CSV table of C-alpha atoms and ligand atoms in Angstrom, one decimal:
chain,number,residue,atom,x,y,z
Q,1,MET,CA,-10.6,-18.9,-20.2
Q,2,ILE,CA,-6.9,-18.1,-19.6
Q,3,THR,CA,-4.7,-20.4,-17.6
Q,4,SER,CA,-2.7,-18.7,-14.9
Q,5,LYS,CA,0.1,-19.9,-12.6
Q,6,GLY,CA,0.7,-18.4,-9.2
Q,7,TYR,CA,1.2,-18.9,-5.5
Q,8,ALA,CA,-1.8,-19.4,-3.3
Q,9,VAL,CA,-3.0,-20.3,0.2
Q,10,HIS,CA,-6.1,-22.5,0.8
Q,11,SER,CA,-6.6,-21.7,4.5
Q,12,ALA,CA,-5.4,-19.1,7.1
Q,13,THR,CA,-2.7,-21.5,8.4
Q,14,ASP,CA,-1.4,-22.5,4.9
Q,15,LYS,CA,2.0,-21.5,3.5
Q,16,LEU,CA,2.0,-20.0,0.0
Q,17,ALA,CA,2.6,-22.7,-2.6
Q,18,PRO,CA,2.4,-23.1,-6.4
Q,19,TRP,CA,-1.2,-23.2,-7.8
Q,20,SER,CA,-2.8,-23.1,-11.3
Q,21,PHE,CA,-6.1,-21.5,-11.9
Q,22,GLU,CA,-8.2,-19.8,-14.5
Q,23,ARG,CA,-9.0,-16.2,-15.3
Q,24,ARG,CA,-11.7,-14.9,-17.7
Q,25,ALA,CA,-10.9,-14.4,-21.4
Q,26,VAL,CA,-10.1,-10.9,-22.5
Q,27,GLY,CA,-13.5,-9.1,-22.9
Q,28,GLU,CA,-14.4,-6.0,-24.9
Q,29,ASN,CA,-12.9,-3.5,-22.4
Q,30,ASP,CA,-10.3,-5.7,-20.8
Q,31,VAL,CA,-6.5,-5.9,-21.1
Q,32,GLN,CA,-4.4,-8.9,-20.3
Q,33,ILE,CA,-1.2,-8.1,-18.5
Q,34,GLU,CA,1.9,-10.3,-18.2
Q,35,ILE,CA,2.9,-9.6,-14.6
Q,36,LEU,CA,6.6,-8.8,-14.2
Q,37,TYR,CA,6.8,-7.6,-10.6
Q,38,CYS,CA,4.5,-7.6,-7.6
Q,39,GLY,CA,5.2,-6.0,-4.2
Q,40,ILE,CA,4.5,-7.7,-0.9
Q,41,CYS,CA,2.3,-5.5,1.2
Q,42,HIS,CA,1.7,-6.1,4.9
Q,43,SER,CA,-2.0,-6.2,4.0
Q,44,ASP,CA,-1.2,-9.5,2.0
Q,45,ILE,CA,0.0,-11.0,5.3
Q,46,HIS,CA,-3.1,-9.8,7.2
Q,47,GLN,CA,-5.4,-11.2,4.6
Q,48,VAL,CA,-3.6,-14.5,4.0
Q,49,ARG,CA,-3.9,-15.2,7.7
Q,50,SER,CA,-7.5,-14.0,8.0
Q,51,GLU,CA,-6.3,-11.3,10.5
Q,52,TRP,CA,-9.0,-8.9,9.4
Q,53,GLY,CA,-11.8,-11.5,9.7
Q,54,PRO,CA,-12.6,-14.6,7.6
Q,55,ALA,CA,-10.9,-14.3,4.2
Q,56,LYS,CA,-11.9,-16.0,0.9
Q,57,TYR,CA,-9.8,-19.0,-0.1
Q,58,PRO,CA,-8.1,-20.1,-2.3
Q,59,MET,CA,-6.3,-16.8,-2.2
Q,60,VAL,CA,-3.6,-15.6,-4.6
Q,61,PRO,CA,-2.5,-12.3,-2.9
Q,62,GLY,CA,-0.7,-9.3,-4.4
Q,63,HIS,CA,-2.0,-5.8,-5.2
Q,64,GLU,CA,1.2,-4.0,-6.2
Q,65,ILE,CA,1.2,-5.2,-9.8
Q,66,VAL,CA,3.3,-4.0,-12.8
Q,67,GLY,CA,3.8,-5.6,-16.1
Q,68,LYS,CA,3.4,-5.5,-19.9
Q,69,ILE,CA,0.1,-5.5,-21.8
Q,70,VAL,CA,0.0,-8.6,-24.0
Q,71,LYS,CA,-3.6,-8.4,-25.3
Q,72,VAL,CA,-6.4,-5.8,-25.5
Q,73,GLY,CA,-10.1,-6.1,-26.1
Q,74,PHE,CA,-11.6,-4.4,-29.2
Q,75,GLY,CA,-13.2,-1.6,-27.1
Q,76,VAL,CA,-9.9,-0.7,-25.3
Q,77,LYS,CA,-8.9,2.9,-25.8
Q,78,LYS,CA,-6.1,3.7,-23.3
Q,79,PHE,CA,-3.7,0.9,-24.0
Q,80,LYS,CA,-2.1,-1.2,-26.7
Q,81,ALA,CA,-0.1,-4.4,-26.6
Q,82,GLY,CA,3.5,-3.7,-25.4
Q,83,ASP,CA,2.5,-0.8,-23.0
Q,84,LEU,CA,3.6,-0.9,-19.4
Q,85,ALA,CA,0.7,-1.0,-16.9
Q,86,GLY,CA,-0.1,-1.3,-13.2
Q,87,ILE,CA,-2.9,-2.6,-11.0
Q,88,GLY,CA,-3.4,-1.7,-7.4
Q,89,CYS,CA,-5.9,-2.8,-4.8
Q,90,MET,CA,-9.1,-2.6,-6.9
Q,91,VAL,CA,-10.1,-4.2,-10.2
Q,92,ASP,CA,-13.8,-2.9,-10.5
Q,93,SER,CA,-16.6,-1.0,-8.9
Q,94,CYS,CA,-20.1,0.1,-10.0
Q,95,ARG,CA,-18.7,3.3,-11.6
Q,96,GLU,CA,-22.1,5.0,-11.3
Q,97,CYS,CA,-22.5,6.0,-7.6
Q,98,GLY,CA,-21.4,9.4,-6.3
Q,99,GLN,CA,-18.2,8.0,-4.8
Q,100,CYS,CA,-17.2,6.3,-8.1
Q,101,LYS,CA,-18.0,9.4,-10.1
Q,102,ASN,CA,-15.9,11.5,-7.8
Q,103,GLY,CA,-12.9,9.2,-8.2
Q,104,TYR,CA,-13.3,7.4,-4.8
Q,105,GLU,CA,-13.9,4.0,-6.2
Q,106,GLN,CA,-12.6,2.5,-3.0
Q,107,PHE,CA,-15.7,3.8,-1.3
Q,108,CYS,CA,-18.2,2.6,-4.0
Q,109,VAL,CA,-21.6,2.3,-2.4
Q,110,GLN,CA,-22.0,-1.2,-3.9
Q,111,GLY,CA,-18.6,-2.2,-2.7
Q,112,ALA,CA,-15.3,-2.0,-4.7
Q,113,VAL,CA,-14.1,-5.3,-6.2
Q,114,TRP,CA,-10.7,-5.8,-4.6
Q,115,THR,CA,-7.8,-7.3,-6.6
Q,116,TYR,CA,-7.9,-10.5,-4.4
Q,117,ASN,CA,-9.9,-11.9,-1.5
Q,118,SER,CA,-13.0,-10.5,-3.1
Q,119,LEU,CA,-15.8,-11.4,-5.5
Q,120,GLU,CA,-16.3,-9.9,-9.0
Q,121,ARG,CA,-19.5,-7.9,-9.5
Q,122,ASP,CA,-21.3,-11.1,-10.5
Q,123,GLY,CA,-21.1,-12.0,-6.8
Q,124,VAL,CA,-19.7,-15.5,-7.4
Q,125,THR,CA,-16.3,-15.3,-9.1
Q,126,LEU,CA,-13.3,-15.0,-6.8
Q,127,THR,CA,-10.6,-12.4,-7.8
Q,128,PHE,CA,-7.0,-13.5,-7.8
Q,129,GLY,CA,-4.0,-11.1,-7.3
Q,130,GLY,CA,-0.5,-10.5,-8.5
Q,131,TYR,CA,1.6,-13.4,-7.1
Q,132,SER,CA,0.9,-14.8,-10.6
Q,133,ASN,CA,2.1,-14.7,-14.2
Q,134,ASN,CA,-0.9,-12.8,-15.7
Q,135,ILE,CA,-4.1,-10.9,-14.9
Q,136,VAL,CA,-7.1,-9.7,-16.9
Q,137,CYS,CA,-8.7,-6.4,-15.9
Q,138,ASP,CA,-11.1,-3.7,-17.3
Q,139,GLU,CA,-8.9,-0.9,-18.6
Q,140,ALA,CA,-10.7,1.6,-16.3
Q,141,PHE,CA,-8.8,0.1,-13.3
Q,142,VAL,CA,-5.5,-0.2,-15.1
Q,143,LEU,CA,-2.9,2.5,-14.5
Q,144,LYS,CA,-0.4,3.9,-17.0
Q,145,VAL,CA,3.2,3.3,-16.0
Q,146,SER,CA,6.1,5.5,-17.2
Q,147,GLU,CA,9.0,3.9,-19.1
Q,148,LYS,CA,11.3,6.3,-17.3
Q,149,LEU,CA,11.4,4.6,-13.9
Q,150,PRO,CA,12.8,1.1,-12.9
Q,151,LEU,CA,9.8,-1.1,-13.1
Q,152,LYS,CA,10.6,-3.3,-10.1
Q,153,ALA,CA,10.7,-0.2,-7.9
Q,154,VAL,CA,7.4,1.2,-9.3
Q,155,ALA,CA,5.4,-1.9,-8.2
Q,156,PRO,CA,5.1,-0.7,-4.5
Q,157,LEU,CA,3.7,2.6,-5.6
Q,158,LEU,CA,0.4,0.9,-6.5
Q,159,CYS,CA,-0.4,0.4,-2.8
Q,160,ALA,CA,2.3,1.8,-0.5
Q,161,GLY,CA,2.7,4.8,-2.8
Q,162,ILE,CA,-0.9,5.8,-3.2
Q,163,THR,CA,-1.9,5.0,0.4
Q,164,THR,CA,0.6,7.6,1.7
Q,165,TYR,CA,0.4,10.1,-1.2
Q,166,SER,CA,-3.4,10.4,-0.8
Q,167,PRO,CA,-3.7,11.6,2.9
Q,168,LEU,CA,-0.7,13.9,2.4
Q,169,ARG,CA,-2.5,15.6,-0.5
Q,170,LYS,CA,-5.9,15.6,1.1
Q,171,TRP,CA,-4.5,17.5,4.1
Q,172,LYS,CA,-2.4,19.7,1.8
Q,173,ILE,CA,0.8,18.8,3.8
Q,174,GLY,CA,3.9,20.6,2.6
Q,175,LYS,CA,6.0,23.7,3.2
Q,176,GLY,CA,5.7,25.1,6.7
Q,177,HIS,CA,4.3,21.8,8.2
Q,178,LYS,CA,6.0,19.5,10.6
Q,179,VAL,CA,5.0,15.9,9.9
Q,180,GLY,CA,5.8,12.8,11.9
Q,181,ILE,CA,5.8,9.4,10.1
Q,182,VAL,CA,5.2,6.5,12.5
Q,183,GLY,CA,6.8,3.2,11.3
Q,184,LEU,CA,9.5,3.1,8.7
Q,185,GLY,CA,8.3,0.1,6.6
Q,186,GLY,CA,6.8,-0.2,3.1
Q,187,LEU,CA,4.2,2.6,3.6
Q,188,GLY,CA,6.4,4.6,6.0
Q,189,HIS,CA,9.4,5.0,3.7
Q,190,MET,CA,7.1,6.2,0.9
Q,191,ALA,CA,5.4,8.6,3.2
Q,192,VAL,CA,8.9,10.0,4.1
Q,193,LYS,CA,9.7,10.4,0.4
Q,194,PHE,CA,6.4,12.2,-0.5
Q,195,ALA,CA,6.3,14.4,2.6
Q,196,ALA,CA,9.9,15.6,2.0
Q,197,SER,CA,9.2,16.1,-1.7
Q,198,PHE,CA,6.1,18.2,-0.8
Q,199,GLY,CA,8.3,20.5,1.3
Q,200,ALA,CA,7.4,19.4,4.8
Q,201,GLU,CA,9.8,19.0,7.7
Q,202,VAL,CA,9.7,15.2,8.2
Q,203,THR,CA,10.5,13.2,11.4
Q,204,VAL,CA,10.5,9.4,11.4
Q,205,LEU,CA,9.0,8.0,14.6
Q,206,SER,CA,10.4,4.5,14.8
Q,207,THR,CA,10.9,1.6,17.2
Q,208,SER,CA,14.1,0.5,15.4
Q,209,PRO,CA,17.2,2.4,16.3
Q,210,TYR,CA,19.2,0.9,13.3
Q,211,LYS,CA,16.8,2.7,10.9
Q,212,GLU,CA,18.0,6.2,11.7
Q,213,ALA,CA,20.7,6.5,9.0
Q,214,ASP,CA,18.2,5.2,6.4
Q,215,ALA,CA,15.5,7.6,7.5
Q,216,LEU,CA,17.8,10.5,6.9
Q,217,LYS,CA,18.9,9.1,3.5
Q,218,LEU,CA,15.3,8.7,2.5
Q,219,GLY,CA,14.7,12.4,3.0
Q,220,ALA,CA,13.7,12.7,6.7
Q,221,HIS,CA,15.1,15.7,8.6
Q,222,LYS,CA,14.9,14.1,12.1
Q,223,PHE,CA,14.6,10.7,13.7
Q,224,CYS,CA,12.9,9.9,17.0
Q,225,LEU,CA,13.3,6.5,18.7
Q,226,THR,CA,9.8,6.2,20.3
Q,227,LYS,CA,11.0,3.7,22.9
Q,228,ASP,CA,13.1,6.5,24.4
Q,229,LYS,CA,10.8,8.7,26.7
Q,230,GLU,CA,13.3,11.6,26.6
Q,231,GLN,CA,13.2,11.7,22.8
Q,232,THR,CA,9.3,11.6,22.6
Q,233,LYS,CA,9.0,14.2,25.4
Q,234,ALA,CA,11.2,16.6,23.5
Q,235,LEU,CA,8.6,16.5,20.7
Q,236,THR,CA,5.5,17.3,22.9
Q,237,ASN,CA,3.0,19.3,20.9
Q,238,TYR,CA,5.4,19.4,17.9
Q,239,PHE,CA,3.7,18.0,14.8
Q,240,ASP,CA,1.0,19.5,12.6
Q,241,PHE,CA,0.3,16.1,11.2
Q,242,ILE,CA,1.2,12.5,12.0
Q,243,VAL,CA,0.8,9.7,9.5
Q,244,ASP,CA,0.7,6.4,11.3
Q,245,THR,CA,1.7,3.3,9.2
Q,246,VAL,CA,2.1,0.8,12.0
Q,247,SER,CA,0.7,-2.7,11.3
Q,248,ALA,CA,0.7,-4.0,14.9
Q,249,VAL,CA,-1.3,-3.1,18.0
Q,250,HIS,CA,0.4,0.0,19.5
Q,251,ASN,CA,-0.2,2.9,21.9
Q,252,TYR,CA,-1.7,6.0,20.2
Q,253,ASP,CA,-1.5,8.2,23.2
Q,254,ILE,CA,2.3,8.6,22.9
Q,255,TYR,CA,1.9,10.0,19.4
Q,256,LEU,CA,-1.2,12.2,20.1
Q,257,ALA,CA,1.0,13.9,22.8
Q,258,MET,CA,3.4,14.9,20.1
Q,259,LEU,CA,0.6,16.5,18.0
Q,260,LYS,CA,-0.1,20.2,18.2
Q,261,PRO,CA,-3.6,21.3,19.2
Q,262,ASN,CA,-5.6,21.4,15.9
Q,263,GLY,CA,-3.3,18.8,14.5
Q,264,ALA,CA,-4.4,15.5,12.9
Q,265,HIS,CA,-3.2,12.0,13.4
Q,266,ILE,CA,-4.0,10.0,10.2
Q,267,CYS,CA,-4.1,6.2,10.5
Q,268,VAL,CA,-3.2,4.2,7.5
Q,269,GLY,CA,-1.8,1.1,9.3
Q,270,ILE,CA,-4.5,-1.4,10.1
Q,271,PRO,CA,-3.7,-3.4,13.3
Q,272,THR,CA,-5.9,-6.3,14.1
Q,273,GLU,CA,-7.5,-5.0,17.3
Q,274,ALA,CA,-9.7,-2.0,18.2
Q,275,ILE,CA,-7.9,1.3,18.9
Q,276,GLN,CA,-7.8,2.5,22.5
Q,277,ILE,CA,-7.3,6.2,23.2
Q,278,ARG,CA,-7.3,8.2,26.4
Q,279,PRO,CA,-10.0,10.9,26.0
Q,280,PHE,CA,-7.6,13.6,27.3
Q,281,SER,CA,-5.2,12.7,24.4
Q,282,ILE,CA,-7.6,14.2,21.9
Q,283,ILE,CA,-9.6,16.8,23.9
Q,284,PRO,CA,-7.0,19.6,23.1
Q,285,ASN,CA,-8.5,20.0,19.6
Q,286,LYS,CA,-6.6,17.0,18.3
Q,287,TYR,CA,-8.1,14.9,15.5
Q,288,ILE,CA,-7.7,11.2,14.7
Q,289,GLY,CA,-8.9,9.7,11.5
Q,290,GLY,CA,-8.0,7.3,8.7
Q,291,SER,CA,-7.3,7.1,5.0
Q,292,SER,CA,-7.9,4.2,2.6
Q,293,ILE,CA,-5.6,3.7,-0.5
Q,294,GLY,CA,-6.7,6.2,-3.2
Q,295,GLY,CA,-9.1,6.3,-6.1
Q,296,ILE,CA,-8.0,5.5,-9.7
Q,297,PRO,CA,-7.6,9.2,-10.9
Q,298,GLU,CA,-5.5,10.0,-7.8
Q,299,THR,CA,-3.4,6.8,-8.3
Q,300,GLN,CA,-2.6,7.9,-11.9
Q,301,GLU,CA,-1.8,11.4,-10.6
Q,302,MET,CA,0.6,9.9,-8.0
Q,303,LEU,CA,2.3,7.7,-10.7
Q,304,ASP,CA,2.8,10.7,-12.9
Q,305,TYR,CA,4.1,12.8,-10.0
Q,306,CYS,CA,6.6,10.0,-9.3
Q,307,ALA,CA,7.8,9.8,-12.9
Q,308,GLU,CA,8.2,13.6,-13.0
Q,309,HIS,CA,10.1,13.7,-9.7
Q,310,ASN,CA,12.0,10.5,-10.0
Q,311,ILE,CA,10.3,8.9,-6.9
Q,312,VAL,CA,10.3,5.1,-6.5
Q,313,SER,CA,10.3,2.6,-3.7
Q,314,ASP,CA,13.5,1.1,-2.1
Q,315,VAL,CA,13.1,-2.6,-2.9
Q,316,GLU,CA,14.6,-6.0,-2.3
Q,317,VAL,CA,13.8,-8.2,-5.3
Q,318,ILE,CA,13.1,-11.8,-4.5
Q,319,PRO,CA,12.2,-15.1,-6.3
Q,320,ILE,CA,8.7,-16.2,-5.7
Q,321,SER,CA,9.9,-19.3,-3.9
Q,322,TYR,CA,11.2,-17.0,-1.1
Q,323,VAL,CA,7.8,-15.5,-0.4
Q,324,ASN,CA,7.0,-17.4,2.9
Q,325,GLU,CA,10.4,-16.3,4.3
Q,326,ALA,CA,9.8,-12.8,3.1
Q,327,TYR,CA,6.5,-12.7,5.1
Q,328,GLU,CA,8.4,-13.7,8.3
Q,329,ARG,CA,11.0,-11.0,7.7
Q,330,VAL,CA,8.3,-8.3,7.0
Q,331,ILE,CA,6.7,-9.2,10.4
Q,332,LYS,CA,10.1,-8.6,12.0
Q,333,SER,CA,10.5,-5.3,10.2
Q,334,ASP,CA,13.5,-6.8,8.4
Q,335,VAL,CA,13.1,-5.4,4.9
Q,336,LYS,CA,14.6,-2.4,3.1
Q,337,TYR,CA,11.9,-1.3,2.5
Q,338,ARG,CA,9.6,-3.4,0.3
Q,339,PHE,CA,10.0,-7.0,-1.0
Q,340,VAL,CA,9.1,-7.2,-4.7
Q,341,ILE,CA,8.6,-10.6,-6.3
Q,342,ASP,CA,10.2,-11.1,-9.7
Q,343,LEU,CA,7.6,-13.1,-11.6
Q,344,ALA,CA,10.1,-14.4,-14.1
Q,345,THR,CA,11.1,-16.8,-11.3
Q,346,LEU,CA,7.8,-18.6,-11.4
Q,347,ASP,CA,8.0,-21.9,-13.3
K,1,NAP,P1,5.5,-2.9,7.1
K,1,NAP,O1,6.4,-2.8,5.9
K,1,NAP,O2,5.6,-4.1,7.9
K,1,NAP,O3,5.7,-1.6,8.0
K,1,NAP,C1,5.1,-1.5,9.3
K,1,NAP,C2,6.1,-0.7,10.2
K,1,NAP,O4,5.4,-0.5,11.5
K,1,NAP,C3,7.3,-1.5,10.6
K,1,NAP,O5,8.4,-1.3,9.7
K,1,NAP,C4,7.7,-0.9,11.9
K,1,NAP,O6,8.5,0.3,11.8
K,1,NAP,C5,6.4,-0.5,12.5
K,1,NAP,N1,6.0,-1.5,13.6
K,1,NAP,C6,5.8,-2.8,13.4
K,1,NAP,N2,5.4,-3.4,14.6
K,1,NAP,C7,5.3,-2.4,15.5
K,1,NAP,C8,4.9,-2.3,16.8
K,1,NAP,N3,4.6,-3.4,17.5
K,1,NAP,N4,4.9,-1.0,17.4
K,1,NAP,C9,5.3,0.1,16.7
K,1,NAP,N5,5.7,0.0,15.5
K,1,NAP,C10,5.7,-1.2,14.8
K,1,NAP,O7,4.0,-2.8,6.7
K,1,NAP,P2,3.3,-1.9,5.4
K,1,NAP,O8,3.2,-2.8,4.3
K,1,NAP,O9,4.0,-0.6,5.4
K,1,NAP,O10,1.8,-1.8,6.0
K,1,NAP,C11,1.6,-1.1,7.2
K,1,NAP,C12,0.1,-1.2,7.6
K,1,NAP,O11,-0.7,-0.5,6.7
K,1,NAP,C13,-0.4,-2.6,7.6
K,1,NAP,O12,-1.3,-2.8,8.7
K,1,NAP,C14,-1.2,-2.7,6.3
K,1,NAP,O13,-2.2,-3.6,6.3
K,1,NAP,C15,-1.7,-1.3,6.3
K,1,NAP,N6,-2.2,-0.8,4.9
K,1,NAP,C16,-3.2,0.1,4.9
K,1,NAP,C17,-3.6,0.6,3.7
K,1,NAP,C18,-4.8,1.6,3.7
K,1,NAP,O14,-5.4,1.8,2.7
K,1,NAP,N7,-5.0,2.3,4.8
K,1,NAP,C19,-3.0,0.3,2.5
K,1,NAP,C20,-1.9,-0.6,2.6
K,1,NAP,C21,-1.5,-1.1,3.8
K,1,NAP,P3,9.7,0.7,12.8
K,1,NAP,O15,10.6,-0.4,12.7
K,1,NAP,O16,10.2,2.0,12.1
K,1,NAP,O17,9.1,1.0,14.1
K,2,ZN,ZN1,-1.3,-2.9,0.2
K,3,ZN,ZN1,-19.8,2.9,-7.1
């Protein structure tokens, strides 16, 4: 076994605090990564607090992991010690079902093994995430990370990046499309960067007036303050697509009114309560659906695209001792635009 240090919670009301635990020894197809940076995703907060239903404790959160490979099993082909590597939301799946074979491991019929708050395929061993100094993972779920980009700003690509890249690619969003991005947070700011890079006209739909200048700097063409009825009315039937990254319960009808007939509203944000929609908001051939992270091949494609086009996340690097305060600030939308933990600060 390998000894790991990290930050954990032991119940839904706990604060994150230092904790030691064990990971499996490096097996034939495993790599061991020394974790250097890990992003803080709003999903970490939802899960730490059991907001999506009862979670598994003790929990070491973190699924935006980057670091350096320190050890490889004798069967490992893709990596060698010293390589940079990343791990996102999944660490295993059955690899045999149609979903896995088509590169949609997140929809594995036997259930994907999530990076934390999940059980390994043995059905008993808890997984522990990236707010820690090391991780052991089968190379099939480890991503190659370019040396060209600043590593701390690459970490959020492993979740916020792929979660926004994937629906934009699936719907072939680009030149000639008008796209609205709801919520300028960790996911939202990556959605803006990707949609602009793919050639779409991008509008940020935000509740925070002070984010307008940043939205334009990040690549958006327009900004709409959604609390202002005049501004939303001016965008009636305007968008071909809306990507909704909002983490909290919100009104969908406002955004559906801004969608053109035959347009699609894609939900990636996961509020904690059921969605309510007025039927007449979707009857004019308007579609609402969702998107879940992205499979391993597409995550690698996204990382390669970012290296080629120099796309990274805007980050605030923090020591791990600041993590509980960082959570409170994420909830208040007070982060530009992703907190990333520097694991060198773990003692
Ligand atoms: P985040 O950084 O907190 O960003 C969420 C943004 O939503 C905020 O910056 C804010 O933007 C907006 N917002 C917050 N409260 C709102 C409210 N009451 N009404 C309207 N807008 C509000 O969170 P994140 O890390 O980007 O994650 C966003 C959501 O996506 C979370 O629910 C997370 O669990 C989920 N998620 C889903 C997937 C997936 O696979 N589908 C993957 C990762 C994360 P403005 O200030 O601009 O309004
Ligand atoms: Zn995430
Ligand atoms: Zn499968």
